[in-house]
């Protein structure tokens, strides 16, 4: 039997919260340690995020699938919609709610730990090139996750997804939010990692477009699953937690 819905929602809330706490907290620490070097700040921020994401996937993947991301949740349902053991459509809204609440809580927690005043971000991210960066980042993320799913390489999910996010910090103009819940959460901190609330809708729109492109690429490149039925987006059974069942998404 898969984990109960309350357990899975707790895992999604906790995982997304700690992911955003890492992104925001390491951003605050980076600006304090390296106040005059933005490149070094980004390196410090991205390195912390890579390690934390891999650990969170390993801890929480067997419980909820470690989506931590609404577009991954929707794509996981779509991919498994004909499989009675896959994610149910009725679970999508609770997953997204847990992820979003967790992301907001993550910013609030990071602000509190570093003594930063609670408030909304003033960092505008509203240029078209940033939206294009989000499309590319999200498309690549979805392609990676479901390529692992369909080729039976789920054991690589934690390092592969973390590595991709770390790289996308640097090769995308937007520094790869690639996650609607995290985007909303990062609006609640006026720090290095923040995004002004007025910039959030366009970022989310770009992420949705990127997710659609990513799913289309998966369908074209991996039309049929060739590996194990265990996936990186589906919770494992309560009786046994195998490495192949671990899943992920930032």
mmCIF file of N, CA and C in Angstrom, residues 57 140-162 164 218 222 224-233 244 246-249:
data_model
loop_
_atom_site.group_PDB
_atom_site.id
_atom_site.type_symbol
_atom_site.label_atom_id
_atom_site.label_comp_id
_atom_site.label_asym_id
_atom_site.label_seq_id
_atom_site.Cartn_x
_atom_site.Cartn_y
_atom_site.Cartn_z
ATOM 1 N N UNK A 57 15.287 14.664 -1.540
ATOM 2 C CA UNK A 57 14.730 13.621 -2.406
ATOM 3 C C UNK A 57 14.942 12.246 -1.790
ATOM 4 N N UNK A 140 13.570 21.458 -19.396
ATOM 5 C CA UNK A 140 14.664 20.529 -19.145
ATOM 6 C C UNK A 140 14.439 19.688 -17.905
ATOM 7 N N UNK A 141 13.879 20.295 -16.875
ATOM 8 C CA UNK A 141 13.601 19.556 -15.644
ATOM 9 C C UNK A 141 12.598 18.440 -15.879
ATOM 10 N N UNK A 142 11.496 18.756 -16.555
ATOM 11 C CA UNK A 142 10.483 17.727 -16.827
ATOM 12 C C UNK A 142 11.038 16.632 -17.731
ATOM 13 N N UNK A 143 11.819 17.025 -18.729
ATOM 14 C CA UNK A 143 12.420 16.023 -19.618
ATOM 15 C C UNK A 143 13.328 15.095 -18.827
ATOM 16 N N UNK A 144 14.144 15.638 -17.948
ATOM 17 C CA UNK A 144 15.044 14.810 -17.152
ATOM 18 C C UNK A 144 14.277 13.839 -16.266
ATOM 19 N N UNK A 145 13.320 14.352 -15.516
ATOM 20 C CA UNK A 145 12.604 13.504 -14.560
ATOM 21 C C UNK A 145 11.916 12.342 -15.263
ATOM 22 N N UNK A 146 11.182 12.637 -16.340
ATOM 23 C CA UNK A 146 10.397 11.576 -16.959
ATOM 24 C C UNK A 146 11.206 10.727 -17.930
ATOM 25 N N UNK A 147 12.381 11.210 -18.346
ATOM 26 C CA UNK A 147 13.311 10.327 -19.044
ATOM 27 C C UNK A 147 13.824 9.254 -18.090
ATOM 28 N N UNK A 148 14.112 9.660 -16.839
ATOM 29 C CA UNK A 148 14.510 8.679 -15.831
ATOM 30 C C UNK A 148 13.378 7.699 -15.551
ATOM 31 N N UNK A 149 12.154 8.223 -15.452
ATOM 32 C CA UNK A 149 10.992 7.369 -15.194
ATOM 33 C C UNK A 149 10.846 6.319 -16.272
ATOM 34 N N UNK A 150 10.881 6.746 -17.521
ATOM 35 C CA UNK A 150 10.535 5.856 -18.626
ATOM 36 C C UNK A 150 11.685 4.948 -19.064
ATOM 37 N N UNK A 151 12.880 5.212 -18.571
ATOM 38 C CA UNK A 151 14.016 4.374 -18.956
ATOM 39 C C UNK A 151 14.515 3.517 -17.802
ATOM 40 N N UNK A 152 13.762 3.514 -16.686
ATOM 41 C CA UNK A 152 14.111 2.631 -15.578
ATOM 42 C C UNK A 152 15.359 3.024 -14.818
ATOM 43 N N UNK A 153 15.667 4.313 -14.777
ATOM 44 C CA UNK A 153 16.870 4.776 -14.075
ATOM 45 C C UNK A 153 16.505 5.646 -12.868
ATOM 46 N N UNK A 154 15.470 5.258 -12.153
ATOM 47 C CA UNK A 154 14.983 6.062 -11.038
ATOM 48 C C UNK A 154 16.002 6.213 -9.919
ATOM 49 N N UNK A 155 16.919 5.277 -9.781
ATOM 50 C CA UNK A 155 17.918 5.364 -8.724
ATOM 51 C C UNK A 155 18.824 6.580 -8.883
ATOM 52 N N UNK A 156 18.861 7.147 -10.085
ATOM 53 C CA UNK A 156 19.703 8.314 -10.341
ATOM 54 C C UNK A 156 18.988 9.636 -10.075
ATOM 55 N N UNK A 157 17.744 9.568 -9.632
ATOM 56 C CA UNK A 157 16.935 10.786 -9.532
ATOM 57 C C UNK A 157 17.551 11.844 -8.629
ATOM 58 N N UNK A 158 17.948 11.468 -7.422
ATOM 59 C CA UNK A 158 18.443 12.475 -6.472
ATOM 60 C C UNK A 158 19.658 13.221 -7.007
ATOM 61 N N UNK A 159 20.729 12.531 -7.424
ATOM 62 C CA UNK A 159 21.885 13.281 -7.927
ATOM 63 C C UNK A 159 21.621 13.964 -9.259
ATOM 64 N N UNK A 160 20.823 13.330 -10.136
ATOM 65 C CA UNK A 160 20.607 13.892 -11.465
ATOM 66 C C UNK A 160 19.784 15.179 -11.408
ATOM 67 N N UNK A 161 18.687 15.152 -10.653
ATOM 68 C CA UNK A 161 17.838 16.341 -10.559
ATOM 69 C C UNK A 161 18.579 17.459 -9.837
ATOM 70 N N UNK A 162 19.285 17.133 -8.767
ATOM 71 C CA UNK A 162 20.049 18.153 -8.054
ATOM 72 C C UNK A 162 21.124 18.752 -8.949
ATOM 73 N N UNK A 164 21.099 18.940 -12.226
ATOM 74 C CA UNK A 164 20.472 19.779 -13.250
ATOM 75 C C UNK A 164 20.102 21.151 -12.694
ATOM 76 N N UNK A 218 9.282 14.421 -23.845
ATOM 77 C CA UNK A 218 9.287 13.070 -23.277
ATOM 78 C C UNK A 218 8.477 12.124 -24.153
ATOM 79 N N UNK A 222 10.621 9.246 -25.529
ATOM 80 C CA UNK A 222 10.375 8.035 -24.741
ATOM 81 C C UNK A 222 8.892 7.686 -24.809
ATOM 82 N N UNK A 224 7.325 4.966 -24.854
ATOM 83 C CA UNK A 224 6.908 3.854 -24.005
ATOM 84 C C UNK A 224 7.943 3.652 -22.910
ATOM 85 N N UNK A 225 7.444 3.287 -21.730
ATOM 86 C CA UNK A 225 8.355 2.977 -20.632
ATOM 87 C C UNK A 225 9.118 1.703 -20.953
ATOM 88 N N UNK A 226 10.424 1.717 -20.679
ATOM 89 C CA UNK A 226 11.242 0.544 -20.975
ATOM 90 C C UNK A 226 11.853 -0.078 -19.737
ATOM 91 N N UNK A 227 11.650 0.568 -18.581
ATOM 92 C CA UNK A 227 12.282 0.069 -17.358
ATOM 93 C C UNK A 227 11.285 -0.400 -16.342
ATOM 94 N N UNK A 228 11.715 -0.359 -15.099
ATOM 95 C CA UNK A 228 10.893 -0.797 -13.976
ATOM 96 C C UNK A 228 9.647 0.052 -13.826
ATOM 97 N N UNK A 229 8.613 -0.545 -13.246
ATOM 98 C CA UNK A 229 7.381 0.202 -13.003
ATOM 99 C C UNK A 229 7.550 1.237 -11.910
ATOM 100 N N UNK A 230 8.547 1.058 -11.039
ATOM 101 C CA UNK A 230 8.795 2.057 -10.006
ATOM 102 C C UNK A 230 9.273 3.343 -10.674
ATOM 103 N N UNK A 231 8.783 4.479 -10.202
ATOM 104 C CA UNK A 231 9.134 5.739 -10.832
ATOM 105 C C UNK A 231 9.668 6.727 -9.831
ATOM 106 N N UNK A 232 10.291 7.798 -10.346
ATOM 107 C CA UNK A 232 10.819 8.822 -9.474
ATOM 108 C C UNK A 232 9.735 9.757 -8.971
ATOM 109 N N UNK A 233 8.521 9.604 -9.418
ATOM 110 C CA UNK A 233 7.455 10.506 -8.995
ATOM 111 C C UNK A 233 6.357 9.793 -8.228
ATOM 112 N N UNK A 244 15.359 2.274 -5.868
ATOM 113 C CA UNK A 244 14.772 2.559 -7.176
ATOM 114 C C UNK A 244 13.470 3.324 -7.096
ATOM 115 N N UNK A 246 12.927 5.975 -5.204
ATOM 116 C CA UNK A 246 13.106 7.358 -4.772
ATOM 117 C C UNK A 246 12.856 8.310 -5.931
ATOM 118 N N UNK A 247 12.192 9.445 -5.648
ATOM 119 C CA UNK A 247 11.851 10.374 -6.705
ATOM 120 C C UNK A 247 12.226 11.787 -6.394
ATOM 121 N N UNK A 248 11.983 12.718 -7.322
ATOM 122 C CA UNK A 248 12.429 14.073 -7.078
ATOM 123 C C UNK A 248 11.840 15.092 -7.967
ATOM 124 N N UNK A 249 11.938 16.322 -7.454
ATOM 125 C CA UNK A 249 11.795 17.518 -8.278
ATOM 126 C C UNK A 249 11.951 18.746 -7.419
#
